[in-house]
Coordinates of C-alpha atoms and ligand atoms in Angstrom, one line a residue:
Chain A
M1 CA -40.3 34.2 -36.5
A2 CA -38.7 30.9 -35.8
E3 CA -39.2 28.0 -38.2
V4 CA -42.0 25.6 -37.3
I5 CA -40.7 22.0 -37.1
L6 CA -43.9 20.2 -36.0
E7 CA -47.5 21.3 -36.1
A8 CA -50.8 19.8 -35.1
R9 CA -53.9 21.2 -36.8
Q10 CA -57.4 20.7 -35.7
L11 CA -56.8 17.2 -34.2
D12 CA -59.7 15.2 -33.2
Y13 CA -59.2 11.9 -31.4
R14 CA -61.8 9.6 -30.0
Y15 CA -60.9 6.5 -27.9
S16 CA -62.5 3.3 -28.9
G17 CA -64.7 3.4 -25.7
G18 CA -66.1 6.6 -27.1
A19 CA -64.3 9.0 -24.7
A20 CA -63.1 12.1 -26.5
G21 CA -59.3 12.4 -26.2
L22 CA -58.7 15.5 -28.3
R23 CA -61.2 18.0 -29.7
G24 CA -59.9 20.3 -32.5
L25 CA -56.5 20.7 -31.0
D26 CA -53.9 23.1 -32.5
L27 CA -50.3 23.1 -31.5
T28 CA -47.1 24.6 -33.0
V29 CA -43.6 23.5 -32.1
K30 CA -40.9 25.9 -33.2
R31 CA -37.5 24.7 -34.0
G32 CA -35.1 24.9 -31.0
S33 CA -37.8 25.8 -28.6
K34 CA -38.6 24.3 -25.2
L35 CA -42.4 23.9 -25.2
A36 CA -44.3 22.9 -22.1
V37 CA -47.7 21.4 -22.6
L38 CA -49.7 22.1 -19.5
G39 CA -52.9 20.5 -18.5
A40 CA -54.7 18.9 -15.5
N41 CA -55.1 15.1 -15.3
G42 CA -57.1 13.9 -18.2
A43 CA -56.7 17.1 -20.2
G44 CA -55.3 15.1 -23.1
K45 CA -51.6 15.6 -22.8
S46 CA -50.6 12.0 -23.3
T47 CA -53.1 11.5 -26.1
L48 CA -51.6 14.6 -27.9
L49 CA -48.0 13.4 -27.4
L50 CA -48.7 10.0 -28.9
H51 CA -50.0 11.8 -32.0
L52 CA -46.7 13.7 -32.4
N53 CA -44.9 10.7 -33.7
G54 CA -47.7 8.8 -35.2
V55 CA -48.4 6.2 -32.5
L56 CA -52.0 7.4 -32.5
R57 CA -53.7 8.5 -35.7
P58 CA -56.2 11.4 -35.5
T59 CA -59.8 10.8 -36.5
R60 CA -59.7 14.2 -38.0
G61 CA -57.1 16.9 -38.6
E62 CA -53.4 16.5 -39.5
I63 CA -49.9 16.6 -38.2
R64 CA -47.2 18.5 -40.2
L65 CA -43.5 17.8 -40.0
D66 CA -41.3 20.5 -41.5
G67 CA -44.4 22.0 -43.0
R68 CA -45.5 18.9 -44.8
P69 CA -48.5 16.8 -43.8
V70 CA -47.3 13.4 -42.7
R71 CA -48.7 10.1 -44.1
Y72 CA -49.1 7.0 -42.1
S73 CA -47.4 4.5 -44.5
R74 CA -44.9 2.2 -43.0
Q75 CA -42.0 4.0 -44.6
E76 CA -43.1 7.5 -43.7
L77 CA -43.8 6.5 -40.1
S78 CA -40.4 5.0 -39.7
L79 CA -38.7 8.2 -41.1
W80 CA -41.0 10.3 -38.8
R81 CA -40.1 8.4 -35.7
Q82 CA -36.4 8.8 -36.3
Q83 CA -36.9 12.5 -36.1
V84 CA -39.5 12.7 -33.3
G85 CA -38.8 10.6 -30.2
V86 CA -41.4 10.2 -27.6
V87 CA -40.6 9.2 -24.0
L88 CA -43.7 7.7 -22.3
Q89 CA -45.0 8.6 -18.9
D90 CA -44.7 5.2 -17.4
P91 CA -41.2 3.7 -18.1
D92 CA -42.7 0.2 -17.7
D93 CA -44.6 0.8 -20.8
Q94 CA -41.4 1.3 -22.7
L95 CA -38.8 -1.0 -21.2
F96 CA -39.2 -4.5 -22.6
A97 CA -35.7 -5.9 -22.8
A98 CA -34.1 -7.9 -20.1
S99 CA -31.1 -5.6 -19.5
V100 CA -30.4 -1.9 -19.8
F101 CA -28.0 -1.9 -22.7
Q102 CA -30.2 -4.2 -24.7
D103 CA -33.2 -2.0 -24.2
V104 CA -31.3 1.1 -25.2
S105 CA -29.9 -0.6 -28.2
F106 CA -33.4 -1.3 -29.6
G107 CA -34.1 2.0 -31.2
P108 CA -30.6 2.4 -32.9
L109 CA -30.8 -1.1 -34.3
N110 CA -34.3 -0.4 -35.6
Q111 CA -32.8 2.7 -37.4
G112 CA -30.6 0.2 -39.2
L113 CA -27.3 1.0 -37.4
S114 CA -24.7 -1.8 -37.3
P115 CA -24.3 -3.6 -34.0
P116 CA -20.8 -1.9 -33.3
T117 CA -22.2 1.5 -34.0
A118 CA -25.3 0.8 -31.9
R119 CA -23.0 -0.3 -29.1
E120 CA -21.1 3.0 -29.3
R121 CA -24.4 5.0 -29.2
V122 CA -25.6 3.1 -26.2
A123 CA -22.4 3.8 -24.3
E124 CA -22.5 7.4 -25.3
V125 CA -26.0 8.0 -24.1
L126 CA -25.6 6.1 -20.9
H127 CA -22.6 8.2 -20.2
A128 CA -24.3 11.5 -21.0
L129 CA -27.1 10.6 -18.5
G130 CA -24.7 9.5 -15.9
I131 CA -26.1 5.9 -15.7
E132 CA -23.3 4.0 -17.4
S133 CA -22.9 1.9 -14.2
L134 CA -26.4 0.4 -14.9
W135 CA -25.5 -0.9 -18.3
D136 CA -25.9 -4.6 -17.6
R137 CA -28.5 -4.4 -14.8
P138 CA -31.7 -6.3 -15.4
T139 CA -34.4 -3.7 -16.2
H140 CA -36.8 -5.1 -13.5
S141 CA -34.2 -4.5 -10.7
L142 CA -34.1 -0.7 -11.3
S143 CA -35.7 1.9 -9.1
F144 CA -38.4 4.1 -10.6
G145 CA -36.1 7.0 -11.2
Q146 CA -33.5 4.8 -12.9
K147 CA -36.2 3.3 -15.1
K148 CA -37.2 6.7 -16.2
L149 CA -33.6 7.6 -17.1
V150 CA -33.2 4.3 -19.0
A151 CA -36.4 5.0 -20.9
L152 CA -35.1 8.4 -21.8
A153 CA -31.8 6.9 -22.9
G154 CA -33.6 4.5 -25.2
V155 CA -35.1 7.4 -27.1
L156 CA -32.1 9.7 -27.0
A157 CA -30.0 6.9 -28.5
M158 CA -32.0 7.5 -31.7
R159 CA -30.8 11.1 -31.8
P160 CA -34.2 12.7 -32.5
R161 CA -34.5 16.3 -33.7
V162 CA -37.6 16.7 -31.6
L163 CA -37.7 15.0 -28.1
V164 CA -41.1 14.7 -26.6
L165 CA -41.4 13.8 -22.9
D166 CA -44.6 12.9 -21.1
E167 CA -44.3 14.0 -17.4
P168 CA -40.6 13.3 -17.2
T169 CA -40.3 14.5 -13.7
A170 CA -43.4 12.9 -12.2
G171 CA -42.4 10.4 -9.6
L172 CA -38.8 11.6 -9.4
D173 CA -37.3 13.1 -6.2
P174 CA -36.2 16.8 -6.4
W175 CA -32.6 15.8 -7.1
G176 CA -33.5 13.4 -9.8
A177 CA -35.8 16.0 -11.4
Q178 CA -33.1 18.6 -11.2
R179 CA -30.6 16.3 -13.0
L180 CA -33.2 15.5 -15.6
V181 CA -33.7 19.2 -16.3
E182 CA -29.9 19.7 -16.6
S183 CA -29.7 16.9 -19.1
L184 CA -32.5 18.5 -21.1
E185 CA -30.6 21.8 -21.0
L186 CA -27.6 20.1 -22.7
L187 CA -29.8 18.7 -25.4
H188 CA -31.4 22.1 -25.9
R189 CA -27.9 23.6 -26.4
A190 CA -27.2 20.8 -28.9
D191 CA -30.1 22.1 -30.9
T192 CA -32.7 19.5 -30.0
T193 CA -36.3 20.8 -29.9
L194 CA -38.0 19.8 -26.7
V195 CA -41.7 19.2 -25.9
M196 CA -42.6 18.4 -22.3
A197 CA -46.1 17.6 -20.9
T198 CA -46.5 18.4 -17.2
H199 CA -48.8 19.8 -14.6
D200 CA -45.9 21.1 -12.6
M201 CA -46.5 24.8 -13.2
D202 CA -43.3 25.9 -11.4
L203 CA -41.1 23.5 -13.3
A204 CA -42.7 24.7 -16.6
Y205 CA -42.3 28.3 -15.8
G206 CA -38.7 28.0 -15.0
W207 CA -37.9 25.8 -17.9
A208 CA -40.1 26.6 -20.9
S209 CA -39.5 29.1 -23.7
E210 CA -43.1 28.7 -24.6
V211 CA -46.2 27.1 -23.0
A212 CA -49.5 25.6 -24.3
V213 CA -52.4 25.1 -22.0
L214 CA -54.7 22.1 -22.6
D215 CA -58.2 21.8 -21.3
R216 CA -60.5 18.9 -22.1
G217 CA -58.8 17.9 -25.4
R218 CA -58.3 21.5 -26.6
A219 CA -55.3 23.8 -26.6
V220 CA -56.9 27.0 -25.1
L221 CA -53.8 29.1 -25.4
Q222 CA -50.2 28.9 -26.5
G223 CA -47.6 31.6 -26.0
A224 CA -44.8 33.1 -23.9
P225 CA -44.8 31.7 -20.3
H226 CA -45.0 35.0 -18.4
L227 CA -48.0 36.1 -20.5
V228 CA -50.0 32.9 -20.7
L229 CA -49.4 32.0 -17.0
Q230 CA -50.6 35.4 -15.8
D231 CA -54.1 34.7 -17.0
E232 CA -55.6 33.4 -13.8
Q233 CA -59.1 33.0 -15.2
L234 CA -57.9 30.9 -18.1
L235 CA -55.8 28.7 -15.7
A236 CA -58.6 28.3 -13.3
G237 CA -60.8 27.1 -16.1
A238 CA -58.2 24.5 -17.0
H239 CA -57.9 23.4 -13.4
L240 CA -54.4 24.8 -13.1
R241 CA -52.9 27.6 -11.1
A242 CA -50.3 30.3 -11.7
P243 CA -46.7 29.3 -10.8
W244 CA -45.7 30.4 -7.4
T245 CA -42.6 32.3 -8.6
L246 CA -44.7 34.3 -11.0
Q247 CA -47.4 35.1 -8.4
M248 CA -44.6 36.2 -6.1
G249 CA -42.9 38.3 -8.7
L250 CA -46.1 40.1 -9.6
R251 CA -46.9 40.8 -6.0
L252 CA -43.4 42.2 -5.5
Q253 CA -44.0 44.5 -8.5
E254 CA -47.3 45.6 -7.0
L255 CA -45.6 46.5 -3.7
G256 CA -42.9 48.4 -5.6
L257 CA -40.2 46.0 -4.5
Y258 CA -39.4 45.0 -8.1
P259 CA -38.9 47.3 -11.1
A260 CA -42.0 47.2 -13.3
A261 CA -39.9 47.4 -16.5
R262 CA -37.7 44.3 -15.7
V263 CA -38.3 40.7 -16.7
L264 CA -39.9 38.9 -13.8
P265 CA -37.9 36.2 -12.1
R266 CA -38.5 32.7 -13.4
T267 CA -37.0 30.4 -10.8
P268 CA -37.1 30.5 -7.0
E269 CA -33.3 31.2 -7.1
E270 CA -33.8 34.3 -9.2
L271 CA -36.6 35.4 -7.0
L272 CA -34.5 35.0 -3.8
M273 CA -31.6 36.9 -5.5
C274 CA -33.7 40.0 -6.1
L275 CA -35.2 39.8 -2.6
K276 CA -31.7 39.8 -1.1
S277 CA -30.5 42.8 -3.2
P278 CA -33.5 44.6 -4.7
E279 CA -31.3 47.4 -6.0
L280 CA -29.5 44.9 -8.2
A281 CA -32.6 43.4 -9.6
Chain B
M1 CA -37.9 -16.3 -8.7
Y2 CA -36.5 -12.8 -8.0
L3 CA -33.6 -14.4 -6.1
I4 CA -32.8 -16.8 -8.9
D5 CA -32.6 -13.9 -11.3
T6 CA -30.5 -11.9 -8.8
Y7 CA -28.0 -14.7 -8.4
A8 CA -27.9 -15.3 -12.1
H9 CA -26.7 -11.7 -12.4
T10 CA -24.4 -11.5 -9.5
N11 CA -22.7 -14.9 -9.2
R12 CA -19.0 -15.4 -9.7
W13 CA -19.5 -17.1 -13.0
R14 CA -21.6 -14.3 -14.5
R15 CA -18.9 -13.4 -17.0
W16 CA -18.2 -16.9 -18.2
H17 CA -19.2 -17.6 -21.8
T18 CA -22.7 -19.0 -21.9
L19 CA -21.5 -21.8 -24.1
E20 CA -19.2 -23.0 -21.3
K21 CA -22.0 -23.1 -18.8
L22 CA -24.2 -24.8 -21.3
V23 CA -21.7 -27.5 -22.0
L24 CA -21.2 -28.1 -18.3
S25 CA -24.9 -28.1 -17.5
A26 CA -26.2 -30.1 -20.5
G27 CA -23.2 -32.5 -20.3
M28 CA -23.9 -33.3 -16.7
L29 CA -27.6 -33.6 -17.3
L30 CA -26.9 -36.2 -20.0
L31 CA -24.5 -38.0 -17.7
S32 CA -27.0 -38.2 -14.9
L33 CA -29.4 -39.9 -17.3
I34 CA -27.1 -42.4 -18.9
L35 CA -24.5 -43.3 -16.3
P36 CA -25.4 -45.9 -13.7
P37 CA -27.4 -44.0 -11.1
W38 CA -25.2 -45.2 -8.4
P39 CA -22.6 -43.7 -8.2
G40 CA -22.9 -41.8 -11.5
A41 CA -25.9 -39.6 -10.9
A42 CA -24.9 -39.2 -7.3
L43 CA -21.5 -37.9 -8.4
V44 CA -23.1 -35.5 -10.8
F45 CA -25.4 -34.2 -8.0
A46 CA -22.4 -33.8 -5.6
A47 CA -20.3 -32.1 -8.3
M48 CA -23.0 -29.7 -9.4
T49 CA -24.0 -28.8 -5.9
L50 CA -20.3 -28.0 -5.0
L51 CA -19.8 -26.0 -8.2
T52 CA -23.0 -24.0 -7.8
T53 CA -22.4 -23.1 -4.1
R54 CA -18.5 -23.2 -3.8
G55 CA -17.7 -22.3 -7.4
A56 CA -20.3 -19.7 -8.5
G57 CA -20.9 -18.6 -4.9
V58 CA -24.7 -19.1 -4.6
P59 CA -25.4 -19.4 -0.8
F60 CA -25.9 -23.0 0.2
G61 CA -29.0 -22.2 2.3
F62 CA -30.7 -20.7 -0.7
Y63 CA -29.7 -23.6 -2.9
A64 CA -31.0 -26.1 -0.5
R65 CA -34.3 -24.3 -0.2
L66 CA -34.6 -24.3 -3.9
L67 CA -34.1 -28.0 -4.0
L68 CA -36.9 -28.7 -1.6
P69 CA -39.9 -28.5 -3.9
P70 CA -38.5 -30.9 -6.5
L71 CA -37.0 -33.1 -3.8
G72 CA -40.4 -33.3 -2.1
F73 CA -41.9 -34.3 -5.4
I74 CA -39.3 -36.8 -6.2
L75 CA -39.5 -38.4 -2.7
A76 CA -43.2 -38.6 -3.0
S77 CA -43.0 -40.5 -6.3
A78 CA -40.2 -42.7 -5.0
A79 CA -42.3 -43.5 -1.9
A80 CA -45.2 -44.4 -4.1
L81 CA -43.1 -46.9 -5.9
A82 CA -41.3 -48.4 -2.9
V83 CA -44.4 -48.7 -0.7
S84 CA -47.3 -50.7 -1.8
V85 CA -50.7 -50.5 -0.3
T86 CA -53.2 -53.3 -0.8
V87 CA -56.8 -53.1 0.0
G88 CA -58.6 -56.4 0.2
P89 CA -61.9 -57.6 1.6
R90 CA -60.2 -60.0 4.1
V91 CA -56.9 -58.2 5.0
G92 CA -58.3 -54.7 5.0
W93 CA -55.6 -52.0 4.6
H94 CA -52.2 -53.5 4.2
V95 CA -49.1 -51.3 3.8
S96 CA -45.9 -53.1 2.8
F97 CA -42.4 -52.1 1.7
S98 CA -41.8 -53.5 -1.7
P99 CA -38.1 -54.3 -2.4
T100 CA -38.7 -54.5 -6.2
G101 CA -40.4 -51.1 -6.0
A102 CA -37.5 -49.7 -4.0
A103 CA -35.1 -51.0 -6.7
V104 CA -37.0 -49.0 -9.2
A105 CA -37.3 -46.0 -6.9
Y106 CA -33.7 -45.4 -5.9
P107 CA -32.2 -44.9 -9.4
L108 CA -35.1 -42.6 -10.2
L109 CA -34.4 -40.6 -7.1
L110 CA -30.7 -40.3 -7.9
R111 CA -31.2 -39.5 -11.6
S112 CA -33.7 -36.8 -10.8
L113 CA -31.4 -35.2 -8.3
G114 CA -28.5 -35.2 -10.7
A115 CA -30.6 -33.7 -13.5
T116 CA -32.2 -31.1 -11.3
S117 CA -28.9 -29.9 -9.9
S118 CA -27.5 -29.7 -13.5
L119 CA -30.3 -27.4 -14.6
Y120 CA -30.0 -25.4 -11.4
L121 CA -26.4 -24.7 -12.2
L122 CA -27.4 -23.1 -15.4
A123 CA -30.4 -21.3 -14.0
L124 CA -28.4 -19.8 -11.1
T125 CA -25.4 -18.7 -13.1
T126 CA -26.7 -17.5 -16.4
P127 CA -29.0 -14.5 -16.9
V128 CA -31.9 -14.9 -19.3
V129 CA -30.3 -12.3 -21.6
D130 CA -27.3 -14.5 -22.2
L131 CA -29.4 -17.6 -22.8
L132 CA -31.6 -15.8 -25.3
S133 CA -28.8 -14.4 -27.3
T134 CA -27.1 -17.8 -27.5
L135 CA -30.4 -19.3 -28.7
R136 CA -30.5 -16.6 -31.3
R137 CA -27.0 -17.4 -32.5
W138 CA -28.2 -21.0 -32.9
G139 CA -30.9 -19.9 -35.2
L140 CA -34.0 -20.2 -33.1
P141 CA -36.9 -18.3 -34.9
Q142 CA -37.0 -14.7 -33.9
F143 CA -40.7 -14.7 -32.9
V144 CA -40.0 -17.5 -30.4
L145 CA -37.2 -15.5 -28.9
D146 CA -39.4 -12.4 -28.8
L147 CA -42.1 -14.3 -27.0
M148 CA -39.6 -15.6 -24.5
L149 CA -38.2 -12.2 -23.9
L150 CA -41.6 -10.6 -23.4
S151 CA -42.8 -13.4 -21.1
Y152 CA -39.7 -12.9 -19.0
R153 CA -40.2 -9.2 -18.8
F154 CA -43.9 -9.4 -18.0
L155 CA -43.3 -12.0 -15.3
F156 CA -41.7 -9.2 -13.3
V157 CA -44.1 -6.5 -14.2
L158 CA -47.0 -8.8 -13.3
T159 CA -45.6 -10.0 -10.0
D160 CA -44.9 -6.4 -9.0
T161 CA -48.4 -5.4 -9.9
A162 CA -49.9 -8.4 -8.1
R163 CA -47.8 -7.8 -5.0
A164 CA -48.8 -4.1 -4.9
M165 CA -52.5 -4.9 -5.3
G166 CA -52.3 -7.7 -2.8
T167 CA -50.7 -5.4 -0.3
A168 CA -53.4 -2.7 -1.0
Q169 CA -56.1 -5.3 -0.4
A170 CA -54.5 -6.7 2.7
S171 CA -54.1 -3.2 4.2
R172 CA -57.9 -2.8 3.8
L173 CA -58.5 -6.1 5.5
G174 CA -59.1 -8.0 2.3
Y175 CA -57.6 -11.2 3.7
G176 CA -59.2 -11.2 7.1
D177 CA -60.9 -14.6 6.9
L178 CA -61.1 -17.4 4.4
R179 CA -64.3 -16.1 2.7
T180 CA -63.0 -12.5 2.2
A181 CA -59.6 -13.9 1.2
R182 CA -61.2 -15.9 -1.5
H183 CA -63.2 -13.0 -2.7
S184 CA -60.2 -10.6 -2.7
L185 CA -58.1 -13.1 -4.6
G186 CA -60.8 -13.4 -7.2
L187 CA -60.9 -9.6 -7.6
L188 CA -57.1 -9.5 -7.8
I189 CA -56.9 -12.0 -10.6
A190 CA -59.7 -10.4 -12.5
S191 CA -58.1 -7.0 -12.4
L192 CA -54.7 -8.4 -13.1
I193 CA -55.9 -9.8 -16.4
R194 CA -57.4 -6.5 -17.3
R195 CA -54.2 -4.8 -16.4
V196 CA -52.1 -7.2 -18.5
L197 CA -54.2 -6.3 -21.5
V198 CA -53.8 -2.6 -20.9
R199 CA -50.1 -3.0 -20.3
A200 CA -49.6 -5.0 -23.4
N201 CA -51.4 -2.4 -25.4
R202 CA -49.3 0.5 -24.0
L203 CA -46.1 -1.5 -24.4
E204 CA -46.9 -1.8 -28.1
Q205 CA -47.3 2.0 -28.3
G206 CA -44.0 2.4 -26.5
L207 CA -42.2 0.1 -28.9
A208 CA -43.9 1.7 -31.9
A209 CA -42.5 5.0 -30.7
R210 CA -39.0 3.6 -31.1
G211 CA -39.5 2.1 -34.5
Y212 CA -40.8 -1.4 -33.7
D213 CA -41.4 -3.2 -36.9
G214 CA -42.4 -6.6 -35.7
N215 CA -38.9 -7.6 -34.7
L216 CA -37.4 -7.1 -31.2
A217 CA -33.8 -6.5 -32.3
V218 CA -31.4 -5.9 -29.4
L219 CA -27.6 -6.1 -29.0
S220 CA -26.1 -9.4 -27.7
P221 CA -23.8 -9.3 -24.7
E222 CA -20.1 -9.6 -25.7
Q223 CA -18.4 -12.6 -24.2
A224 CA -15.1 -14.3 -24.9
L225 CA -14.9 -18.1 -25.0
A226 CA -12.1 -19.4 -22.8
P227 CA -10.7 -22.7 -24.3
A228 CA -9.1 -23.4 -21.0
N229 CA -12.4 -23.3 -19.2
L230 CA -14.0 -25.6 -21.8
G231 CA -11.1 -28.0 -21.4
R232 CA -11.6 -28.0 -17.6
I233 CA -15.3 -28.7 -18.0
V234 CA -14.8 -31.6 -20.4
T235 CA -12.1 -33.0 -18.1
L236 CA -14.5 -32.8 -15.2
E237 CA -17.2 -34.6 -17.1
L238 CA -14.8 -37.4 -18.2
L239 CA -13.7 -37.7 -14.6
V240 CA -17.2 -38.2 -13.5
V241 CA -17.6 -40.9 -16.1
T242 CA -14.5 -42.8 -15.2
L243 CA -15.0 -42.5 -11.5
S244 CA -18.6 -43.7 -11.6
L245 CA -17.6 -46.7 -13.8
Y246 CA -14.7 -47.5 -11.5
L247 CA -16.7 -47.1 -8.2
K248 CA -19.5 -49.2 -9.6
E249 CA -17.0 -52.1 -9.7
L250 CA -16.0 -51.6 -6.1
W251 CA -19.3 -50.9 -4.5
T252 CA -22.6 -52.1 -5.8
W253 CA -25.9 -51.3 -4.3
P254 CA -27.8 -54.3 -3.0
R255 CA -30.3 -55.4 -5.6
Ligands
ADP1 N1 -56.9 4.0 -23.4 C1 -57.9 4.9 -23.2 N2 -59.2 4.5 -23.4 C2 -60.2 5.4 -23.3 N3 -60.1 6.6 -22.8 C3 -58.9 7.1 -22.6 C4 -57.7 6.2 -22.7 N4 -56.6 7.0 -22.4 C5 -57.1 8.2 -22.1 N5 -58.4 8.3 -22.1 C6 -59.2 9.5 -21.9 O1 -58.8 10.5 -22.7 C7 -58.7 11.7 -22.0 C8 -57.3 12.3 -22.0 O2 -56.4 11.4 -21.4 P1 -54.8 11.6 -21.3 O3 -54.3 12.0 -22.7 O4 -54.2 10.4 -20.7 O5 -54.7 12.9 -20.3 P2 -53.4 13.4 -19.5 O6 -52.2 12.8 -20.1 O7 -53.5 14.9 -19.8 O8 -53.6 13.2 -18.1 C9 -59.1 11.4 -20.5 O9 -60.5 11.8 -20.4 C10 -59.0 9.9 -20.4 O10 -60.0 9.4 -19.6
MG2 MG1 -50.8 11.6 -19.1

């Protein structure tokens, strides 16, 4: 079994208004995996992600990084946040600087890099995301999609081992979402562990190596996507539905159009392929 | 406000070193205050207007519109000085032009125009990013700079939010008549304040996630100081000084 890099055990979190954010939540993030955290609006995804690098502190339970419970001292927090980077859902909550390269330089400078090294990092990350032309644009003049990419760049520039993204594709057009998924694929190949919160079931099914379903502050199930996402009852209870590609694949198997022994298609493209040439599938 | 910022980022002088623009703007500001208003401050005003519109390429129409509010204010105060109104039991209302008042008003008018145009040159050619990093190099305390940076950023976040909420209200007839308009505006302001607090809270979380430790460290833009440019700026300023002293001999305003 793969090594566990980050782990949440029995997390409880209560917002100051009294609303329960998390209730006894367990989550395991394996090294090198692509974990999708699925849940309806208000299920606690954002609350959970803010715990993963110590922005929020659980009222009960603990977070373990590399098997060791983390402490919330200034020093430990700083080390922790260099390893686990969180990209927030709303880029306006993250972008504070007046221009793009300044904003992206914030994390690297906080890590103690020298200005010339930080400058190289910024250039490298902007290039990797294909947004180098935005480098000296004022942050407020960017489109929503551009802001999301810049917010991602600001975290990537810190080279985290675990990258945590809160609904990264929400509000992006299909092309922008596709580009983002491609960038994530490159990071995955470069051995970055990825955690993504989303309620886009089709995206999660096509992307994730593992999924966790959240419902009212609790992780009800974590496991392989094709197994977890077949459980219609569980999904309905969490106000989610099975991904369309999976439903379609299962139906094709039922009709005998798809070999029962084979792995089910995970993306619409794969599905179309096996419809075009069933004998190849 | 958006447009000022846009021009600050897109004008032809964008890449000039901030110090050059500061020397030009601050120097001219000083000149418009110490030179004889006629023709000194008037020359400053003419030079700065030309430089901003012809030199940096800010459209003249926009520049003129930007001058209107301060100009209106200046004219109103000049008028208050030059025109005296007496109210007496026998004469009733009496409005009269006061030559002594006018003599005070016209230098005021010229100096204000000169000073305003000097500041506009800076505001329209220099992005806030550049100004802040220059101030940092000069050793302004970090927390003051952080505050300035956050105010600048929040200004845009807030206007965006206020505009969106205003549109949403208007599309549901929130501004139909004066009474509903007043009510809607009140609601807008109240929820704007609430949103600012939420926003500030979440921004803090966002910064914390990137290792914020009480200090908003960012890279400064790289700029090269051009000695030739500085030379030209100082020459221009000396020229304004000589010209205004010389012209003053030739042509004095009636006192
Ligand atoms: N700042 C807050 N104050 C009080 N309650 C909150 C706050 N943020 C979230 N909640 C509550 O916590 C629960 C989980 O929210 P959240 O983590 O944002 O869900 P998700 O990201 O899955 O949509 C919701 O019931 C929400 O109303
Ligand atoms: Mg959320």
